Coordinates of C-alpha atoms in Angstrom, one line a residue:
Chain A
M1 CA 0.0 0.0 0.0
L2 CA 2.9 2.3 0.7
S3 CA 5.4 3.4 -2.0
K4 CA 8.4 5.6 -1.2
T5 CA 11.0 4.3 -3.6
P6 CA 13.6 7.0 -4.2
L7 CA 14.0 8.1 -7.8
K8 CA 17.3 9.1 -9.3
N9 CA 17.2 12.3 -11.2
L10 CA 19.4 13.4 -14.1
H11 CA 22.3 14.3 -11.8
G12 CA 22.3 11.0 -10.2
T13 CA 21.2 12.4 -6.8
E14 CA 18.2 11.0 -5.1
E15 CA 14.9 12.8 -5.0
M16 CA 12.5 11.7 -2.4
P17 CA 9.1 11.4 -4.0
S18 CA 6.1 12.1 -1.9
P19 CA 5.0 9.0 0.1
Q20 CA 1.7 7.6 -1.1
T21 CA -1.0 5.2 0.1
T22 CA -4.1 3.8 -1.4
I23 CA -7.1 2.7 0.7
C24 CA -10.4 1.2 -0.2
L25 CA -13.7 2.1 1.2
R26 CA -17.4 1.6 0.4
V27 CA -19.9 4.3 0.1
R28 CA -22.3 4.1 3.1
Y29 CA -26.0 4.6 2.7
S30 CA -25.6 7.5 5.2
E31 CA -23.3 9.2 2.7
T32 CA -25.8 9.3 -0.1
D33 CA -28.3 12.1 -0.7
Q34 CA -31.5 12.3 -2.6
M35 CA -29.7 13.0 -5.9
G36 CA -28.6 9.3 -5.6
T37 CA -24.8 10.0 -5.4
F38 CA -22.7 10.9 -2.3
Y39 CA -23.4 14.2 -0.6
N40 CA -20.6 16.7 -1.4
S41 CA -19.2 17.1 2.2
R42 CA -18.5 13.3 2.4
A43 CA -15.5 13.9 0.1
L44 CA -13.8 15.8 2.9
E45 CA -14.5 12.9 5.3
W46 CA -13.0 10.4 2.8
F47 CA -10.0 12.7 2.4
E48 CA -9.6 12.4 6.2
C49 CA -9.6 8.6 5.9
G50 CA -6.8 8.9 3.3
R51 CA -4.7 11.2 5.6
T52 CA -5.2 8.9 8.6
E53 CA -3.9 5.8 6.8
L54 CA -1.0 7.7 5.1
L55 CA 0.2 9.0 8.5
R56 CA -0.1 5.5 10.0
H57 CA 2.0 4.0 7.1
L58 CA 4.6 6.7 7.6
G59 CA 4.9 5.5 11.2
V60 CA 3.3 8.6 12.7
P61 CA -0.4 7.7 13.4
Y62 CA -2.3 10.9 13.9
A63 CA -3.9 9.7 17.2
Q64 CA -0.3 9.3 18.5
M65 CA 0.7 12.7 17.1
E66 CA -2.2 14.4 19.0
S67 CA -1.3 12.6 22.2
Q68 CA 2.2 14.1 21.8
G69 CA 0.8 17.6 21.5
V70 CA 1.1 18.0 17.7
F71 CA -2.1 18.9 15.9
L72 CA -2.8 19.4 12.1
P73 CA -5.9 21.7 12.0
L74 CA -7.2 22.4 8.5
V75 CA -6.4 25.8 6.9
E76 CA -7.8 25.2 3.5
S77 CA -9.7 22.5 1.6
H78 CA -10.4 22.1 -2.1
V79 CA -12.5 19.5 -3.9
N80 CA -13.2 18.9 -7.6
Y81 CA -16.2 16.7 -8.1
L82 CA -15.4 14.5 -11.1
G83 CA -18.0 11.7 -11.1
R84 CA -20.8 10.0 -9.2
A85 CA -20.4 7.3 -6.6
R86 CA -23.4 5.4 -5.4
Y87 CA -24.3 3.4 -2.3
D88 CA -22.0 0.4 -1.9
D89 CA -19.6 1.4 -4.6
Q90 CA -16.1 0.5 -3.7
L91 CA -13.8 3.5 -3.9
Q92 CA -10.0 3.9 -3.9
V93 CA -8.5 6.9 -2.1
V94 CA -5.0 7.7 -3.1
T95 CA -3.2 10.1 -0.8
T96 CA 0.2 11.9 -0.9
A97 CA 1.7 14.4 1.5
A98 CA 4.4 17.0 1.5
M99 CA 5.5 20.0 3.5
E100 CA 4.3 23.3 2.0
G101 CA 6.7 26.0 3.1
K102 CA 8.2 25.5 6.6
A103 CA 5.1 25.3 8.7
S104 CA 2.3 23.7 6.6
V105 CA 1.5 20.2 5.3
K106 CA -0.4 19.6 2.1
F107 CA -2.2 16.4 1.4
Q108 CA -3.2 15.7 -2.3
I109 CA -6.0 13.2 -2.6
R110 CA -7.7 11.4 -5.6
I111 CA -10.8 9.3 -5.2
R112 CA -11.7 6.9 -8.0
Q113 CA -14.0 3.9 -8.6
A114 CA -12.6 0.4 -8.7
D115 CA -12.9 0.5 -12.5
G116 CA -10.8 3.7 -12.6
G117 CA -13.5 6.3 -13.1
E118 CA -12.7 9.5 -11.3
V119 CA -14.9 10.5 -8.4
A120 CA -13.2 13.5 -6.7
A121 CA -9.8 15.1 -6.4
G122 CA -8.4 17.8 -4.2
Y123 CA -6.2 18.8 -1.4
T124 CA -6.2 19.8 2.3
L125 CA -3.7 22.3 3.7
H126 CA -2.9 22.0 7.4
A127 CA -1.1 24.1 10.0
V128 CA 1.1 22.4 12.5
T129 CA 0.0 23.6 16.0
N130 CA 0.0 22.7 19.7
Q131 CA -3.2 21.7 21.5
S132 CA -4.3 25.3 21.9
G133 CA -4.0 26.0 18.2
K134 CA -0.7 28.0 18.3
P135 CA 1.6 27.3 15.3
I136 CA 4.7 25.3 16.2
R137 CA 7.7 24.2 14.4
P138 CA 7.1 20.7 13.0
P139 CA 9.0 18.2 15.1
E140 CA 12.0 16.6 13.4
W141 CA 10.4 13.1 13.5
F142 CA 7.4 14.4 11.6
L143 CA 9.6 16.0 8.9
Q144 CA 11.6 12.8 8.6
A145 CA 8.5 10.6 8.3
L146 CA 7.0 12.9 5.7
A147 CA 10.2 12.7 3.7
G148 CA 9.9 8.9 3.8
R149 CA 12.9 8.6 6.1
G150 CA 11.0 7.9 9.3
E151 CA 11.9 5.1 11.7
Q152 CA 8.8 3.0 11.6
P153 CA 7.8 1.5 15.0
Chain B
M1 CA -42.1 28.3 23.3
L2 CA -41.7 27.3 26.9
S3 CA -44.6 26.1 29.0
K4 CA -44.2 25.2 32.6
T5 CA -47.6 26.3 34.0
P6 CA -48.3 24.3 37.2
L7 CA -51.5 22.3 37.1
K8 CA -53.7 21.9 40.2
N9 CA -54.7 18.3 40.8
L10 CA -57.8 17.0 42.5
H11 CA -56.4 17.6 45.9
G12 CA -55.6 21.2 45.2
T13 CA -51.9 20.6 45.4
E14 CA -49.6 21.7 42.5
E15 CA -48.1 19.1 40.2
M16 CA -45.1 20.3 38.2
P17 CA -45.6 19.2 34.7
S18 CA -42.5 18.4 32.6
P19 CA -41.1 21.5 31.0
Q20 CA -41.5 21.5 27.2
T21 CA -40.2 23.4 24.2
T22 CA -40.9 23.4 20.5
I23 CA -38.3 24.3 18.0
C24 CA -38.6 24.5 14.2
L25 CA -35.9 23.3 11.8
R26 CA -35.7 22.5 8.1
V27 CA -34.4 19.3 6.6
R28 CA -31.0 19.9 5.1
Y29 CA -30.0 18.3 1.8
S30 CA -27.1 16.7 3.7
E31 CA -29.6 15.0 5.9
T32 CA -31.4 13.2 3.0
D33 CA -30.5 9.8 1.6
Q34 CA -31.1 8.1 -1.7
M35 CA -34.5 6.9 -0.5
G36 CA -35.5 10.5 -0.8
T37 CA -36.3 11.0 2.9
F38 CA -34.0 11.8 5.9
Y39 CA -31.4 9.3 6.8
N40 CA -32.3 7.5 10.0
S41 CA -29.4 8.7 12.2
R42 CA -30.4 12.3 11.6
A43 CA -33.3 11.8 14.0
L44 CA -30.8 11.6 16.8
E45 CA -29.2 14.8 15.7
W46 CA -32.5 16.6 15.7
F47 CA -33.3 15.1 19.1
E48 CA -30.0 16.8 20.2
C49 CA -31.3 20.2 18.9
G50 CA -34.5 19.7 20.9
R51 CA -32.5 19.0 24.1
T52 CA -30.2 21.9 23.6
E53 CA -33.1 24.4 23.3
L54 CA -35.0 22.9 26.2
L55 CA -32.0 23.2 28.5
R56 CA -31.4 26.8 27.3
H57 CA -35.1 27.7 28.1
L58 CA -34.8 26.1 31.5
G59 CA -31.9 28.5 32.2
V60 CA -29.2 25.8 32.1
P61 CA -27.6 25.9 28.6
Y62 CA -25.7 22.7 28.1
A63 CA -22.5 24.5 26.9
Q64 CA -22.6 26.2 30.3
M65 CA -23.3 23.0 32.1
E66 CA -20.2 21.4 30.5
S67 CA -18.1 24.3 31.4
Q68 CA -19.2 23.8 35.0
G69 CA -18.1 20.1 34.8
V70 CA -21.6 18.6 34.5
F71 CA -22.0 16.2 31.5
L72 CA -25.0 14.3 30.2
P73 CA -23.6 11.4 28.1
L74 CA -26.1 9.2 26.4
V75 CA -26.9 5.8 27.9
E76 CA -29.8 4.8 25.7
S77 CA -31.6 6.1 22.6
H78 CA -34.8 4.9 21.0
V79 CA -36.5 6.2 17.8
N80 CA -39.8 5.2 16.2
Y81 CA -39.9 6.3 12.6
L82 CA -43.4 7.4 11.8
G83 CA -43.3 9.2 8.5
R84 CA -41.2 10.7 5.8
A85 CA -39.5 14.1 5.8
R86 CA -38.0 15.5 2.6
Y87 CA -35.4 18.1 1.9
D88 CA -36.5 21.6 3.0
D89 CA -39.5 20.3 4.9
Q90 CA -40.1 22.4 8.0
L91 CA -40.3 20.3 11.1
Q92 CA -41.3 20.8 14.7
V93 CA -39.4 19.2 17.4
V94 CA -41.2 19.0 20.8
T95 CA -39.0 18.1 23.7
T96 CA -39.8 17.4 27.4
A97 CA -37.4 16.2 30.2
A98 CA -37.7 14.7 33.6
M99 CA -35.4 12.9 36.1
E100 CA -35.5 9.1 35.7
G101 CA -34.5 7.7 39.1
K102 CA -32.0 9.7 41.1
A103 CA -29.1 9.9 38.6
S104 CA -30.5 9.8 35.0
V105 CA -32.4 12.3 32.8
K106 CA -34.8 11.3 30.2
F107 CA -35.8 13.4 27.2
Q108 CA -39.0 12.6 25.3
I109 CA -39.0 14.0 21.8
R110 CA -41.6 14.1 19.0
I111 CA -40.9 15.4 15.5
R112 CA -43.7 16.3 13.2
Q113 CA -44.4 18.1 10.0
A114 CA -45.7 21.7 10.1
D115 CA -49.1 20.2 9.0
G116 CA -49.1 17.8 11.9
G117 CA -48.0 14.6 10.2
E118 CA -45.8 12.5 12.6
V119 CA -42.1 12.0 11.5
A120 CA -40.4 10.4 14.5
A121 CA -40.7 10.0 18.2
G122 CA -38.5 8.6 20.9
Y123 CA -36.4 9.3 23.8
T124 CA -32.8 9.6 25.0
L125 CA -31.6 8.6 28.4
H126 CA -28.6 10.3 29.9
A127 CA -26.3 9.8 32.9
V128 CA -25.1 12.7 34.9
T129 CA -21.3 12.6 35.0
N130 CA -18.2 14.7 35.5
Q131 CA -15.8 15.3 32.6
S132 CA -14.1 12.0 33.0
G133 CA -17.4 10.1 32.7
K134 CA -17.8 9.3 36.4
P135 CA -21.5 9.5 37.6
I136 CA -22.1 12.4 39.9
R137 CA -25.1 13.5 42.0
P138 CA -27.1 16.0 39.8
P139 CA -26.4 19.5 41.2
E140 CA -29.4 21.1 42.9
W141 CA -29.6 23.9 40.3
F142 CA -30.0 21.3 37.7
L143 CA -32.8 19.5 39.6
Q144 CA -34.5 22.8 40.2
A145 CA -34.3 23.8 36.6
L146 CA -35.7 20.5 35.4
A147 CA -38.6 20.8 37.8
G148 CA -39.3 24.1 36.3
R149 CA -38.3 26.1 39.4
G150 CA -35.0 27.3 38.2
E151 CA -33.8 30.9 38.5
Q152 CA -33.4 31.9 34.9
P153 CA -30.5 34.2 34.2
Chain C
M1 CA -16.8 -14.0 8.7
L2 CA -20.1 -15.7 8.1
S3 CA -21.4 -18.5 10.2
K4 CA -24.6 -20.3 9.4
T5 CA -23.9 -23.8 10.6
P6 CA -27.1 -25.6 11.5
L7 CA -27.3 -26.9 15.0
K8 CA -29.0 -30.2 15.9
N9 CA -31.3 -29.8 18.9
L10 CA -32.3 -32.5 21.4
H11 CA -34.8 -34.0 19.0
G12 CA -32.3 -34.4 16.2
T13 CA -34.0 -31.9 14.1
E14 CA -32.1 -29.0 12.7
E15 CA -32.6 -25.5 14.0
M16 CA -31.4 -22.7 11.7
P17 CA -29.5 -20.2 13.8
S18 CA -29.5 -16.6 12.8
P19 CA -26.8 -15.9 10.2
Q20 CA -24.1 -13.6 11.6
T21 CA -21.2 -11.5 10.3
T22 CA -18.5 -9.6 12.0
I23 CA -16.9 -6.5 10.3
C24 CA -14.1 -4.2 11.5
L25 CA -14.0 -0.5 11.1
R26 CA -12.0 2.4 12.6
V27 CA -13.5 5.4 14.3
R28 CA -13.1 8.4 11.9
Y29 CA -12.2 11.8 13.3
S30 CA -15.4 13.1 11.7
E31 CA -17.3 10.7 14.0
T32 CA -15.9 12.1 17.2
D33 CA -17.4 15.0 19.2
Q34 CA -16.0 17.4 21.7
M35 CA -16.6 14.9 24.6
G36 CA -13.7 12.9 22.9
T37 CA -15.7 9.8 22.1
F38 CA -18.0 9.0 19.1
Y39 CA -21.1 11.2 18.7
N40 CA -24.2 9.1 19.6
S41 CA -25.8 9.1 16.1
R42 CA -22.7 7.4 14.6
A43 CA -23.8 4.1 16.2
L44 CA -26.7 4.0 13.8
E45 CA -24.4 4.6 10.9
W46 CA -22.2 1.7 12.1
F47 CA -25.3 -0.5 12.5
E48 CA -25.9 0.2 8.8
C49 CA -22.4 -1.0 7.9
G50 CA -23.1 -4.2 9.8
R51 CA -26.5 -4.7 7.9
T52 CA -24.9 -4.0 4.6
E53 CA -22.2 -6.7 5.0
L54 CA -24.6 -9.2 6.5
L55 CA -26.9 -9.0 3.5
R56 CA -24.0 -9.2 1.1
H57 CA -22.7 -12.4 2.8
L58 CA -26.2 -13.8 2.6
G59 CA -26.1 -13.3 -1.1
V60 CA -28.6 -10.5 -1.2
P61 CA -26.6 -7.2 -1.3
Y62 CA -28.9 -4.4 -0.4
A63 CA -28.0 -2.3 -3.4
Q64 CA -29.2 -5.2 -5.5
M65 CA -32.4 -5.6 -3.4
E66 CA -33.3 -1.9 -4.0
S67 CA -32.6 -2.3 -7.7
Q68 CA -35.2 -5.1 -7.7
G69 CA -37.7 -2.9 -5.9
V70 CA -37.4 -4.3 -2.4
F71 CA -36.7 -1.7 0.3
L72 CA -36.1 -2.0 4.0
P73 CA -37.0 1.3 5.6
L74 CA -36.4 1.7 9.3
V75 CA -39.4 1.4 11.6
E76 CA -37.6 1.5 14.9
S77 CA -34.0 1.8 16.3
H78 CA -32.6 1.3 19.7
V79 CA -29.1 1.8 21.0
N80 CA -27.6 1.1 24.4
Y81 CA -24.3 3.0 24.8
L82 CA -22.0 0.8 26.8
G83 CA -18.5 2.3 26.5
R84 CA -16.3 4.9 24.8
A85 CA -14.6 4.6 21.4
R86 CA -12.0 7.2 20.4
Y87 CA -10.7 8.3 17.1
D88 CA -8.8 5.6 15.3
D89 CA -10.0 2.8 17.6
Q90 CA -10.6 -0.4 15.7
L91 CA -14.1 -1.7 16.3
Q92 CA -15.9 -5.0 15.6
V93 CA -19.5 -4.9 14.5
V94 CA -21.4 -8.2 15.0
T95 CA -24.7 -8.4 13.2
T96 CA -27.5 -11.0 13.1
A97 CA -30.8 -10.8 11.4
A98 CA -34.2 -12.6 11.6
M99 CA -37.7 -12.1 10.4
E100 CA -40.0 -10.5 13.1
G101 CA -43.5 -11.5 12.4
K102 CA -44.4 -12.0 8.7
A103 CA -43.5 -8.6 7.3
S104 CA -40.6 -7.1 9.4
V105 CA -36.9 -7.8 9.7
K106 CA -34.9 -7.3 12.9
F107 CA -31.1 -6.8 12.9
Q108 CA -29.4 -7.2 16.3
I109 CA -26.0 -5.5 16.4
R110 CA -23.2 -5.4 19.0
I111 CA -20.2 -3.1 18.7
R112 CA -17.1 -3.8 20.7
Q113 CA -13.4 -2.8 20.9
A114 CA -10.8 -5.1 19.5
D115 CA -9.9 -6.0 23.1
G116 CA -13.5 -7.0 23.8
G117 CA -14.7 -3.9 25.6
E118 CA -18.4 -3.2 24.8
V119 CA -19.1 0.0 22.9
A120 CA -22.8 -0.2 21.9
A121 CA -25.5 -2.7 21.3
G122 CA -29.0 -2.5 19.9
Y123 CA -31.3 -3.3 17.1
T124 CA -33.0 -1.9 14.1
L125 CA -36.4 -3.0 12.9
H126 CA -37.3 -2.7 9.2
A127 CA -40.5 -2.9 7.1
V128 CA -40.3 -4.6 3.8
T129 CA -41.7 -2.2 1.1
N130 CA -41.7 -1.3 -2.5
Q131 CA -40.0 1.9 -3.8
S132 CA -43.0 4.1 -2.8
G133 CA -42.9 2.8 0.7
K134 CA -45.9 0.4 0.5
P135 CA -45.5 -2.7 2.6
I136 CA -45.0 -5.8 0.5
R137 CA -44.7 -9.5 1.2
P138 CA -41.0 -10.4 1.5
P139 CA -39.9 -12.2 -1.6
E140 CA -39.1 -15.9 -1.2
W141 CA -35.4 -15.4 -2.1
F142 CA -35.1 -12.9 0.7
L143 CA -36.7 -15.3 3.3
Q144 CA -34.5 -18.1 2.1
A145 CA -31.4 -16.0 2.4
L146 CA -32.3 -14.8 5.8
A147 CA -32.9 -18.4 6.9
G148 CA -29.4 -19.1 5.7
R149 CA -30.6 -21.3 2.8
G150 CA -30.0 -18.8 0.1
E151 CA -28.4 -19.6 -3.3
Q152 CA -25.4 -17.4 -3.2
P153 CA -24.3 -15.9 -6.5
Chain D
M1 CA -32.4 39.6 5.1
L2 CA -32.3 40.1 1.3
S3 CA -30.7 43.0 -0.5
K4 CA -30.9 43.5 -4.2
T5 CA -31.1 47.2 -4.5
P6 CA -29.7 48.3 -7.9
L7 CA -26.8 50.7 -7.9
K8 CA -26.4 53.4 -10.5
N9 CA -22.9 53.5 -11.9
L10 CA -21.1 56.6 -13.2
H11 CA -22.9 56.4 -16.5
G12 CA -26.3 56.4 -14.9
T13 CA -27.0 52.8 -16.0
E14 CA -28.1 50.3 -13.5
E15 CA -25.7 47.6 -12.4
M16 CA -27.3 44.6 -10.7
P17 CA -25.3 43.7 -7.6
S18 CA -25.2 40.1 -6.6
P19 CA -28.2 39.2 -4.4
Q20 CA -27.2 38.4 -0.8
T21 CA -28.8 36.7 2.2
T22 CA -27.7 36.3 5.8
I23 CA -28.9 33.4 7.9
C24 CA -28.1 32.5 11.5
L25 CA -27.5 29.0 12.8
R26 CA -26.1 27.4 15.9
V27 CA -23.3 24.9 16.0
R28 CA -24.7 21.5 16.9
Y29 CA -22.9 19.1 19.2
S30 CA -23.0 16.6 16.3
E31 CA -20.9 19.1 14.3
T32 CA -18.0 19.3 16.8
D33 CA -15.0 17.0 16.9
Q34 CA -12.5 16.0 19.5
M35 CA -10.4 19.1 18.8
G36 CA -13.3 21.1 20.3
T37 CA -14.2 23.1 17.2
F38 CA -16.5 22.2 14.2
Y39 CA -15.3 19.3 12.1
N40 CA -14.1 20.6 8.7
S41 CA -16.7 19.0 6.4
R42 CA -19.5 20.8 8.4
A43 CA -18.5 24.0 6.6
L44 CA -19.8 22.6 3.3
E45 CA -23.1 21.6 5.1
W46 CA -23.5 25.2 6.3
F47 CA -22.6 26.5 2.9
E48 CA -25.6 24.4 1.7
C49 CA -27.9 26.1 4.3
G50 CA -26.8 29.5 2.9
R51 CA -27.5 28.5 -0.7
T52 CA -30.9 27.1 0.2
E53 CA -32.0 30.3 1.9
L54 CA -30.6 32.5 -0.9
L55 CA -32.5 30.6 -3.6
R56 CA -35.7 30.8 -1.5
H57 CA -35.4 34.5 -1.1
L58 CA -34.8 34.9 -4.8
G59 CA -38.1 33.2 -5.4
V60 CA -36.7 29.9 -6.7
P61 CA -36.6 27.5 -3.8
Y62 CA -34.2 24.6 -4.7
A63 CA -36.7 21.9 -3.8
Q64 CA -39.1 23.5 -6.4
M65 CA -36.2 23.7 -8.9
E66 CA -35.5 20.0 -8.6
S67 CA -39.2 19.2 -9.0
Q68 CA -39.1 21.2 -12.2
G69 CA -36.1 19.1 -13.4
V70 CA -33.4 21.7 -12.8
F71 CA -30.4 20.4 -10.7
L72 CA -27.3 22.2 -9.4
P73 CA -24.7 19.5 -8.7
L74 CA -21.4 20.6 -7.2
V75 CA -18.4 20.8 -9.6
E76 CA -16.0 22.4 -7.1
S77 CA -15.8 23.5 -3.5
H78 CA -13.3 25.6 -1.7
V79 CA -13.1 26.4 2.0
N80 CA -10.7 28.7 3.9
Y81 CA -10.8 27.9 7.6
L82 CA -10.4 31.2 9.5
G83 CA -11.4 30.6 13.1
R84 CA -12.9 28.3 15.6
A85 CA -16.6 27.8 16.3
R86 CA -17.7 25.8 19.3
Y87 CA -20.9 24.0 20.2
D88 CA -23.8 26.3 20.6
D89 CA -22.0 29.3 19.0
Q90 CA -24.3 31.4 17.0
L91 CA -23.0 31.8 13.4
Q92 CA -23.9 34.1 10.5
V93 CA -23.8 32.7 7.0
V94 CA -23.6 35.3 4.3
T95 CA -24.2 34.0 0.8
T96 CA -24.1 35.6 -2.7
A97 CA -24.6 34.0 -6.1
A98 CA -23.8 34.8 -9.7
M99 CA -23.5 33.1 -13.0
E100 CA -20.0 32.0 -13.9
G101 CA -19.8 31.7 -17.7
K102 CA -23.0 30.6 -19.4
A103 CA -23.6 27.3 -17.7
S104 CA -22.3 27.5 -14.1
V105 CA -23.4 29.2 -10.9
K106 CA -21.0 30.3 -8.2
F107 CA -22.0 30.8 -4.6
Q108 CA -19.6 32.9 -2.4
I109 CA -20.1 32.2 1.3
R110 CA -18.7 33.8 4.5
I111 CA -19.3 32.4 7.9
R112 CA -18.7 34.5 11.0
Q113 CA -19.4 34.6 14.7
A114 CA -22.1 36.9 16.0
D115 CA -19.2 39.1 17.3
G116 CA -17.8 39.4 13.8
G117 CA -14.9 36.9 14.1
E118 CA -14.3 35.1 10.9
V119 CA -15.0 31.3 10.9
A120 CA -14.8 30.2 7.3
A121 CA -15.1 31.5 3.8
G122 CA -15.2 29.9 0.4
Y123 CA -17.3 29.1 -2.6
T124 CA -19.1 26.3 -4.4
L125 CA -19.3 26.1 -8.1
H126 CA -22.3 24.3 -9.6
A127 CA -23.3 22.9 -13.0
V128 CA -26.9 23.3 -14.2
T129 CA -28.2 19.9 -15.2
N130 CA -31.3 17.8 -15.7
Q131 CA -32.1 14.9 -13.4
S132 CA -29.8 12.5 -15.1
G133 CA -26.9 14.9 -14.7
K134 CA -26.7 16.2 -18.3
P135 CA -25.8 19.9 -18.5
I136 CA -28.7 22.1 -19.6
R137 CA -29.1 25.7 -20.5
P138 CA -30.2 27.6 -17.4
P139 CA -33.9 28.4 -17.7
E140 CA -34.7 32.1 -18.2
W141 CA -36.6 32.3 -14.8
F142 CA -33.5 31.1 -13.1
L143 CA -31.2 33.7 -14.8
Q144 CA -33.8 36.4 -14.0
A145 CA -34.0 35.4 -10.3
L146 CA -30.2 35.3 -10.0
A147 CA -30.0 38.7 -11.5
G148 CA -32.4 39.9 -8.8
R149 CA -35.2 40.5 -11.4
G150 CA -37.3 37.4 -10.6
E151 CA -41.0 37.5 -10.1
Q152 CA -41.3 36.3 -6.6
P153 CA -44.3 34.0 -5.9

């Protein structure tokens, strides 16, 4: 599920590609609306599922991050709605993450049907803060994990 | 919206009826499902709206209760689904409350269409606890408020 | 995940036990509330996940049932809240189903932590109707599937 | 709540400003998360409340539009998260709308606390389609309503 193979660039040095995970989920009946497809805000909930699993695979489960006083509140979200998804459809959520500047993290997410049809794509931008919402410098272990160099437990 | 008129019983003594409030809300599109009516769990969310407004009218807003360390976690919920409610339908939520034994509070809730058609009815039963979830003796001000004898701010 | 082994009773005849499935799911951040546990209405959404997978394992996926004009709208729901579940906790949802009278279906659901701690238990009672909500006689294939004698596709 | 007063520009001709409505709503407990503020996807649900009331005030309630075969499925959503909002906070949702090109409608939405503190701002972009999701030319009555020249029922 997790790929973080380094790529060699033209100069022979290694570039760290963004780590990536793919998860599968099924559309719940509670997530549909009377138009017969998923209600628009559910995309942001599925984006969260993607983030959660990516952070777990990087060795920094978000629940553990919060218990260590590191929070990632949303600053910005963007969704492009690309296709329908009906009750019980099996969806793939592909998530990547990278630092954006020195103090923000950006997750890019694509949701598609099992047959490849696009459902939604977008991103969420997050600050790194302490419990009271004050921006903090991202801990070194978090930066290492995001760069795909984390020590996984 | 709030009625707590004491009734005289046959013996001339006053019985305190349960305090009651009625609120209005509209079905959101996000609350519908592909069957074209509201998704079943929304009833519990509307029950919460009823509880919130009843406690406010009794002079003990729940946000204030929590900030004073008194929590009302759910112990039990029950819903009878009686009729449909579609997007943008205007609903009335009628809520009453009473102590159940010495340490629990029971809210009875009825939801109906503006034209009187029944939508849902049920109850939620709550413990009275501190922030860590430990049962506590309900504070006197809470008992007084529930009995309709509260000092309203 | 699915057990429908017939049991012999004292008289040597076979009793069909209720079919049962167990699914696993993780608590989403979107399902928490400010009390730090899951918001009460989420239990009904997890109950739905349990029903969906039970019907699939019985060979009668609900999406397929609806496309054949058989609907199972909720008539009644009941939840006992037995313990907390926090963000990212892994839960087990155990679901059984049986006819209740000639025209209703009752699902019994238990939700527990991976370590066995109880989270919630309850049931949902459903009518069997056509698309316009009119009660219909449950189709024979549905009764057979529920009795664990279905032809699975 | 509704302002659509035409403004005269320097040349004495009338410019139609975007129609605008303001609604008030309270944060529900179900909309909070364990961080103690609203869960991020709720902003899109509140955006929907703003759109619903704006269309009603323009004389083209969305429920009525759908029953006439005109749908406004989301194509794109964007939210900037600007501040916290806690359970029971009273929020104002200010919504404007305008055509975007010949076949899309854009709603701009700002959510703020009663005391003026910013909570969220963003937009939703919608196609105009028939029930099966096929793009259609926006009906004249819809364009007139959006331009603030609708005949209100």
